Tab-separated table of N, CA and C in Angstrom:
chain	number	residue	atom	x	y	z
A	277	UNK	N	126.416	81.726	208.326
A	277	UNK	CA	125.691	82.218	209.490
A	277	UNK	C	124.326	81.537	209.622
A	278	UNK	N	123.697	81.472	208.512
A	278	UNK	CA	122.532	80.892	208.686
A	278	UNK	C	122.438	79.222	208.919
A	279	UNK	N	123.701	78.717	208.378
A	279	UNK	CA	123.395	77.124	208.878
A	279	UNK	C	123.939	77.195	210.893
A	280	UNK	N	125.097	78.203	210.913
A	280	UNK	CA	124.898	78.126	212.344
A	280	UNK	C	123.399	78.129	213.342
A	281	UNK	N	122.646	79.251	212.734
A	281	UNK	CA	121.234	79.444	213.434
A	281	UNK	C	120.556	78.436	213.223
A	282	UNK	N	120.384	77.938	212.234
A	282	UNK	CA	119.865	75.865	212.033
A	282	UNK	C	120.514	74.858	212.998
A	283	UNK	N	121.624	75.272	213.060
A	283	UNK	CA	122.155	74.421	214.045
A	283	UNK	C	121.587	74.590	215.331
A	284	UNK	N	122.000	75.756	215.799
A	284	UNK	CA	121.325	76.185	217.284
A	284	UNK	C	120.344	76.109	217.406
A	285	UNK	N	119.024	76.309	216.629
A	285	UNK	CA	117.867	75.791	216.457
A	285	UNK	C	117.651	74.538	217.161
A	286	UNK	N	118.413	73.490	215.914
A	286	UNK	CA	118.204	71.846	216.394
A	286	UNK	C	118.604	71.596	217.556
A	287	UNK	N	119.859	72.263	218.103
A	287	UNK	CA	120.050	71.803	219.374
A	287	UNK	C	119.155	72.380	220.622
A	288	UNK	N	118.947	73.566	219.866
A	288	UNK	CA	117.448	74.122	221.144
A	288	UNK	C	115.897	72.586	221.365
A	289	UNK	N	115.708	73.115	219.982
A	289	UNK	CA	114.908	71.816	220.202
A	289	UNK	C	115.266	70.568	220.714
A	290	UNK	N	116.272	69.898	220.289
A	290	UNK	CA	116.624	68.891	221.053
A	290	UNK	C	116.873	68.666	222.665
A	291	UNK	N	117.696	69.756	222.310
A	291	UNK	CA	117.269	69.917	224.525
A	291	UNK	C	115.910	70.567	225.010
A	292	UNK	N	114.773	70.742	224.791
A	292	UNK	CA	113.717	71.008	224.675
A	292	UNK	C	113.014	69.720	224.516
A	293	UNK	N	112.853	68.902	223.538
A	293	UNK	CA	112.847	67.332	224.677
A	293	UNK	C	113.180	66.360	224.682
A	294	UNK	N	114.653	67.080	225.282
A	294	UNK	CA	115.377	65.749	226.294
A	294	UNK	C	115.013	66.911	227.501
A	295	UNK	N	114.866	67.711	227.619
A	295	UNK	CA	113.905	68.553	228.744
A	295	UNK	C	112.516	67.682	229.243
A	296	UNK	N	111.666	67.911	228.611
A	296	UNK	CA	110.628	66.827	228.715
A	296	UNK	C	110.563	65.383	228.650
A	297	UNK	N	111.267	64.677	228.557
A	297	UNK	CA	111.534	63.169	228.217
A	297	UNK	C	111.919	63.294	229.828
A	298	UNK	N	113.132	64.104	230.244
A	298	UNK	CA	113.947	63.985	231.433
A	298	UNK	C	114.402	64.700	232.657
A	299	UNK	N	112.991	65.841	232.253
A	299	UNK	CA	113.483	66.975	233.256
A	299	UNK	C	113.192	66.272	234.668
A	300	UNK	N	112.107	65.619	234.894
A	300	UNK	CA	112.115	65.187	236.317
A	300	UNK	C	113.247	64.648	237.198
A	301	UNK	N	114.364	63.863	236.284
A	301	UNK	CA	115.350	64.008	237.061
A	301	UNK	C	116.157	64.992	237.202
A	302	UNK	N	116.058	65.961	237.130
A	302	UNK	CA	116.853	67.237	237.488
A	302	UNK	C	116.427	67.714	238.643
A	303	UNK	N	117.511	68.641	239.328
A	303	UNK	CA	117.272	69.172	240.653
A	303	UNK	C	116.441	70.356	240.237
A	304	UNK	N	115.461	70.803	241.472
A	304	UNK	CA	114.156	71.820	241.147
A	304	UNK	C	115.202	72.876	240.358
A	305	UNK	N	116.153	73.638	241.103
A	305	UNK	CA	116.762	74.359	240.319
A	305	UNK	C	117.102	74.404	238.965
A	306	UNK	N	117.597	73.173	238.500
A	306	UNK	CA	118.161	73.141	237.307
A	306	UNK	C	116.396	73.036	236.023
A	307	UNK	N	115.506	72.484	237.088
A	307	UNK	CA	114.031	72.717	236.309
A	307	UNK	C	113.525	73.922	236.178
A	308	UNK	N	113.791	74.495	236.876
A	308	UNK	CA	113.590	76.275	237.230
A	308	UNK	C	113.975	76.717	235.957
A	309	UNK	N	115.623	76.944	235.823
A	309	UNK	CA	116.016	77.486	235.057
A	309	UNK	C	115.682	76.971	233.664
A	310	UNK	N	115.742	75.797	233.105
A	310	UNK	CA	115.055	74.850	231.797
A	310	UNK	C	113.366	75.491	231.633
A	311	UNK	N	112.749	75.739	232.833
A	311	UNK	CA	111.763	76.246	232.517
A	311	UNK	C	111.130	78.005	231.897
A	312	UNK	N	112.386	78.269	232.761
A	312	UNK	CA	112.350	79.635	232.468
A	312	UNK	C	113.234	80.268	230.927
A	313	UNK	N	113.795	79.114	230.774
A	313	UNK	CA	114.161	79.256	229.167
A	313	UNK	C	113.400	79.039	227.810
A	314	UNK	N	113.026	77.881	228.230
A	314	UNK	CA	111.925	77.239	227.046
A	314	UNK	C	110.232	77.715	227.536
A	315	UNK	N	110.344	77.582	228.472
A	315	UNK	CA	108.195	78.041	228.777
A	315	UNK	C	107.885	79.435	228.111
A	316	UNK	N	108.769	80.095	229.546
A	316	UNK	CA	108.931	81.580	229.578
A	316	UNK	C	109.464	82.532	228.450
A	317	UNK	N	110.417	81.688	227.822
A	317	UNK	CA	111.265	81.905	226.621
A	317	UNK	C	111.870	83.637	227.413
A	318	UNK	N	112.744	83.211	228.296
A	318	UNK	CA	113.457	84.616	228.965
A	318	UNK	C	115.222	84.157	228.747
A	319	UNK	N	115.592	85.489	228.538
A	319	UNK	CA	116.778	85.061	228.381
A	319	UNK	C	117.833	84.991	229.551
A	320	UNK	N	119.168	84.589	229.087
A	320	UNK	CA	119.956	84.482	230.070
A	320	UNK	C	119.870	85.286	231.267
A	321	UNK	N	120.007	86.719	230.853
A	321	UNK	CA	120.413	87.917	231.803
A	321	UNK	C	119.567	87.645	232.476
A	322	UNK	N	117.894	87.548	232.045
A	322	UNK	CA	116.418	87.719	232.811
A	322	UNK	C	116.511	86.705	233.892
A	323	UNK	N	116.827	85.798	233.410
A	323	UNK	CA	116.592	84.238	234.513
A	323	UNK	C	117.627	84.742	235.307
A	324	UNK	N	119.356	85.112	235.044
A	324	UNK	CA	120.225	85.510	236.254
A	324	UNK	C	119.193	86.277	236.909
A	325	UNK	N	118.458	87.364	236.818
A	325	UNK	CA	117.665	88.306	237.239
A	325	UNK	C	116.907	87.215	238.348
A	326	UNK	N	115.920	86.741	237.507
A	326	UNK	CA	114.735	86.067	238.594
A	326	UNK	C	115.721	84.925	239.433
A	327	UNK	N	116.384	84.333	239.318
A	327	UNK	CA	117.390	83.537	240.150
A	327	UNK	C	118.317	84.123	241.055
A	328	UNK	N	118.515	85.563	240.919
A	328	UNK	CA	119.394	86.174	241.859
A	328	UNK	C	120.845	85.563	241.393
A	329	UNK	N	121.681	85.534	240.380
A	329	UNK	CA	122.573	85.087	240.048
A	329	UNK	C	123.116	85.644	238.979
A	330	UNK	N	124.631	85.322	238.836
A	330	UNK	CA	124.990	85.626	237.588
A	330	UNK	C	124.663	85.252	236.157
A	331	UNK	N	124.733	86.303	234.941
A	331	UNK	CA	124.471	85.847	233.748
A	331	UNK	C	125.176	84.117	233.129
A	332	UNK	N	126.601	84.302	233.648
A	332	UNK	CA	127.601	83.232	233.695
A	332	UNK	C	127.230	81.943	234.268
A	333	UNK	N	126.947	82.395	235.661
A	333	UNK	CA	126.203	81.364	236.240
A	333	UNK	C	125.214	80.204	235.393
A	334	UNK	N	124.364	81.517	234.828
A	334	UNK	CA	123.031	80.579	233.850
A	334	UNK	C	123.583	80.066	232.814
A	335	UNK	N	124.078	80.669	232.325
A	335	UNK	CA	125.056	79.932	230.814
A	335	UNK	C	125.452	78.585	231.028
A	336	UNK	N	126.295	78.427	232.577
A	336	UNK	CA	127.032	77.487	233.146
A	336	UNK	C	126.358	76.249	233.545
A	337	UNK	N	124.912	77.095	234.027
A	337	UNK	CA	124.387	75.480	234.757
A	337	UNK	C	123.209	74.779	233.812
A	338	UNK	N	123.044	75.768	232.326
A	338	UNK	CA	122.008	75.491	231.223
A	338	UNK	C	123.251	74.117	229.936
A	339	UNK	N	124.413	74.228	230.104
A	339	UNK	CA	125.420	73.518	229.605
A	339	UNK	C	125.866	72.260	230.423
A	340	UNK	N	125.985	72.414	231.761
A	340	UNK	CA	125.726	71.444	232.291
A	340	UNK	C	124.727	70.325	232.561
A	341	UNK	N	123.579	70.774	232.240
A	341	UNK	CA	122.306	70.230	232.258
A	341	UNK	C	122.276	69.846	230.691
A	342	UNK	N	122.193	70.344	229.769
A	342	UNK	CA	122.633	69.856	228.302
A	342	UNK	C	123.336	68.676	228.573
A	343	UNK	N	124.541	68.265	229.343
A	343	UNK	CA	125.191	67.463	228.823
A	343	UNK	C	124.603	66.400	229.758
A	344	UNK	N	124.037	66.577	230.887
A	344	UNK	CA	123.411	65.500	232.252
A	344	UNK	C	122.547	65.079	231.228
A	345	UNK	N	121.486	65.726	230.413
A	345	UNK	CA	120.523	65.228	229.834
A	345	UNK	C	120.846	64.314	228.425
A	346	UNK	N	122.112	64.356	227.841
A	346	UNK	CA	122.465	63.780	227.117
A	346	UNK	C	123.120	62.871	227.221
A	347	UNK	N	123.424	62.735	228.699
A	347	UNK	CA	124.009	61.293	229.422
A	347	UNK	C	122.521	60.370	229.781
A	348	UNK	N	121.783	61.415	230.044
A	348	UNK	CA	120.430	60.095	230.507
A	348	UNK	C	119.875	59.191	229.179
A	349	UNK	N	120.160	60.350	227.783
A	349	UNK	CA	119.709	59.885	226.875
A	349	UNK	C	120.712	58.796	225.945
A	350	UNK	N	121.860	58.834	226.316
A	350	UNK	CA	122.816	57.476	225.815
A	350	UNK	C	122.905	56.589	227.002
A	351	UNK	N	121.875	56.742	227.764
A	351	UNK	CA	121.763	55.294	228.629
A	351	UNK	C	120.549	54.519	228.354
A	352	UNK	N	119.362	55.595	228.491
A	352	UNK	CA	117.633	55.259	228.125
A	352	UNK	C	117.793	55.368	226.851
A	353	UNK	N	118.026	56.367	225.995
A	353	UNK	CA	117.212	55.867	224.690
A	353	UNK	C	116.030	56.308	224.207
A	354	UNK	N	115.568	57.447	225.204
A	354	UNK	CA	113.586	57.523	225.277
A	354	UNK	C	114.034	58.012	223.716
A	355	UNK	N	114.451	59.304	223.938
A	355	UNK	CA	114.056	59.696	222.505
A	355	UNK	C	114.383	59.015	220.760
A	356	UNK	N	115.369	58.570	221.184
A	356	UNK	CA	115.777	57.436	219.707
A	356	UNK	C	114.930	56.382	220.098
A	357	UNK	N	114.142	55.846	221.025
A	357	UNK	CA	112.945	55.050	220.328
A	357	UNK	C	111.851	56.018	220.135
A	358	UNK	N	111.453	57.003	220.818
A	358	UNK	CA	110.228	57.378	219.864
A	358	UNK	C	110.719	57.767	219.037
A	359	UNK	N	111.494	58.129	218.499
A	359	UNK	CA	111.632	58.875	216.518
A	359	UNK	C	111.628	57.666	215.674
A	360	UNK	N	112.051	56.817	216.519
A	360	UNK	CA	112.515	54.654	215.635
A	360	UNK	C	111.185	54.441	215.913
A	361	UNK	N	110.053	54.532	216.828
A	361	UNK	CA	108.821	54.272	216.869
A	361	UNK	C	107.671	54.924	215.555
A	362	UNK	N	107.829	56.162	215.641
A	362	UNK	CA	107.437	57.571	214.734
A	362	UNK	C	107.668	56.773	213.343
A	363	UNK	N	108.695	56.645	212.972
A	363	UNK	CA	109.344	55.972	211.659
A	363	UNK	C	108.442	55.038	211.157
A	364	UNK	N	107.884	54.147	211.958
A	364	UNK	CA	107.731	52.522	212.285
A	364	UNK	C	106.187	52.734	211.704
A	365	UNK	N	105.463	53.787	212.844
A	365	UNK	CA	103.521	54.203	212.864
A	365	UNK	C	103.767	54.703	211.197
A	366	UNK	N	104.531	55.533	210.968
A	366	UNK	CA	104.313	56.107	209.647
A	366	UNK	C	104.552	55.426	208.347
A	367	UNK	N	105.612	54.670	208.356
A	367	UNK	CA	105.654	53.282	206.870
A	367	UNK	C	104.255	52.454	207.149
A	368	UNK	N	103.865	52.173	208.542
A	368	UNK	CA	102.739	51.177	208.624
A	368	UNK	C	101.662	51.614	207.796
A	369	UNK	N	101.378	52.900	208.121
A	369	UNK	CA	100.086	53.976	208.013
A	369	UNK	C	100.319	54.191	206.484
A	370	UNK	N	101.627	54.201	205.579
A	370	UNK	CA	101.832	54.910	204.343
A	370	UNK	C	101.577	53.309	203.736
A	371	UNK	N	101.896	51.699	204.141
A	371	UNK	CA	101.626	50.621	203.342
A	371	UNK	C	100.083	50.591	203.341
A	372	UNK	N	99.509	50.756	204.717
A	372	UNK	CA	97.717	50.678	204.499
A	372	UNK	C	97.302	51.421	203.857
A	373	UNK	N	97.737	52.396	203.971
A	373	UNK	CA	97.011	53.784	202.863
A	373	UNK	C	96.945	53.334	201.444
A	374	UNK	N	98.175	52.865	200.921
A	374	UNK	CA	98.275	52.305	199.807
A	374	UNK	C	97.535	50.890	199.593
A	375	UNK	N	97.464	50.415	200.249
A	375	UNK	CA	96.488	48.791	200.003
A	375	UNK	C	94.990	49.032	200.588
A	376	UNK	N	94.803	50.202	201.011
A	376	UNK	CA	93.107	51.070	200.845
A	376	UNK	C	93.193	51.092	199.817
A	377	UNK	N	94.091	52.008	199.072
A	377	UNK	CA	93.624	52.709	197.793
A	377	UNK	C	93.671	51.824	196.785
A	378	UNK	N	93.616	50.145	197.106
A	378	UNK	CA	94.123	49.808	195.706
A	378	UNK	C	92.906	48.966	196.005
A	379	UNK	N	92.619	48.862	196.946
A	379	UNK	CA	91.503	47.357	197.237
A	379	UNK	C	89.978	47.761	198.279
A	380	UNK	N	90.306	49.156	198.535
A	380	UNK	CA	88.902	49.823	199.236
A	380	UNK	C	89.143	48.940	200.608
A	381	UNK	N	89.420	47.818	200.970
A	381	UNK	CA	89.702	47.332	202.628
A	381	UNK	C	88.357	47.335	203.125
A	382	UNK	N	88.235	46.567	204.072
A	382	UNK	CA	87.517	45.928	204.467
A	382	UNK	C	87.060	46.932	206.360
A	383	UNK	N	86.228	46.940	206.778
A	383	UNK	CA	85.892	47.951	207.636
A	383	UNK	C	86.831	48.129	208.879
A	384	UNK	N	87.467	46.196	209.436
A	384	UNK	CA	88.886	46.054	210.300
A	384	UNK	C	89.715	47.133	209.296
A	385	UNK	N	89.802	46.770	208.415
A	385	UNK	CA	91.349	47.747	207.628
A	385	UNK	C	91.568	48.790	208.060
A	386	UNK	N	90.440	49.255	207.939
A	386	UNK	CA	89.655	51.267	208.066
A	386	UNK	C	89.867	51.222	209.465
A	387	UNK	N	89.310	50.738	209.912
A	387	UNK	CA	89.731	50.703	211.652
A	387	UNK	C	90.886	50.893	212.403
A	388	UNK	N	91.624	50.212	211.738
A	388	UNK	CA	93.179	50.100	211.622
A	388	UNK	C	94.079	51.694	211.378
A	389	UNK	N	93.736	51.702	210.098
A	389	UNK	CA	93.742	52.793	209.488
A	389	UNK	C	93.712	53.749	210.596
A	390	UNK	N	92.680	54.136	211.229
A	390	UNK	CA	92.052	55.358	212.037
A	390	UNK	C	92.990	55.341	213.222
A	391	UNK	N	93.368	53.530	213.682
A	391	UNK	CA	94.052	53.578	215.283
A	391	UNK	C	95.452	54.178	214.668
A	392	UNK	N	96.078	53.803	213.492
A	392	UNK	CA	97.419	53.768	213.036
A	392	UNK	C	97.359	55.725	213.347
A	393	UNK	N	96.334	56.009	212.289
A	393	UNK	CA	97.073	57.809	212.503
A	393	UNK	C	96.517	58.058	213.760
A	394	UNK	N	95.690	57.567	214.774
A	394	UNK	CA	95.305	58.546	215.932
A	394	UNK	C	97.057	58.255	216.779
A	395	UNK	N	97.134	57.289	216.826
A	395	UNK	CA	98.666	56.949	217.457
A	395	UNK	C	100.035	57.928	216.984
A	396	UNK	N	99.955	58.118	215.449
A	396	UNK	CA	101.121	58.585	215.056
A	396	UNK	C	101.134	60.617	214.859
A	397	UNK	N	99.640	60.510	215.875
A	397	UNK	CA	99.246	62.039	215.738
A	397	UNK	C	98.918	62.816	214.717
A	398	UNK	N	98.375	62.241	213.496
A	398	UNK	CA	97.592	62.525	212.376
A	398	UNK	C	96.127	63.130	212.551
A	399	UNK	N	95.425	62.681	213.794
A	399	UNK	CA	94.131	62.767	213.952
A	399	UNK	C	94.257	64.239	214.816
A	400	UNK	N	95.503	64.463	215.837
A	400	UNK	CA	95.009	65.367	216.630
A	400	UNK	C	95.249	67.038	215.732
């Protein structure tokens, strides 16, 4: 039971952003409802509620949109390059760190250093 809820987890998050990577191409509706799931964090019944629709309905057009968004993402790619990007800032940032610590670097190094984690979101 509990690796199921890990599972559903990851896939929440994951459509959460391929939501953001790709919601703009979605019809207002189908942003409506994506919004009112993840912002609002309301559930099915609630959104049938504020949509004037069935519970089924929402189930129906939150699965459909899952899979639209997972077609945009085996065409683009956004998100498997930023995580292949993410990967990339962080070995960079973990070799300088290590050739700071062995040789103190030179003030460019440090500089470096500072752009590498403000980029890979270390700084914020």
């Amino acid at each position: 039971m509990i690796e199921m809820q890990e599972n559903s987890l990851e896939q929440r998050v994951r459509l959460g952003r391929l939501f953001d990577a790709y919601g703009c191409l979605l019809t207002e509706k189908q942003q409506k409802c994506l919004e009112l799931y993840f912002c609002d964090d309301l559930s099915l019944a609630e959104i049938a509620d504020e949509l004037e629709v069935s519970r089924q309905a929402i189930h129906d057009l939150i699965k459909r949109v899952e899979h639209t968004l997972e077609r945009y993402e085996s065409k683009l790619a956004l998100l498997a390059r930023d995580d292949h990007d993410k990967k990339l800032l962080e070995e960079m940032s973990r070799l300088l760190a290590d050739h700071l610590a062995q040789s103190g670097g030179s003030a460019e190094l440090q500089q470096v250093r500072r752009i590498l984690d403000e980029l890979s979101g270390e700084s914020r």
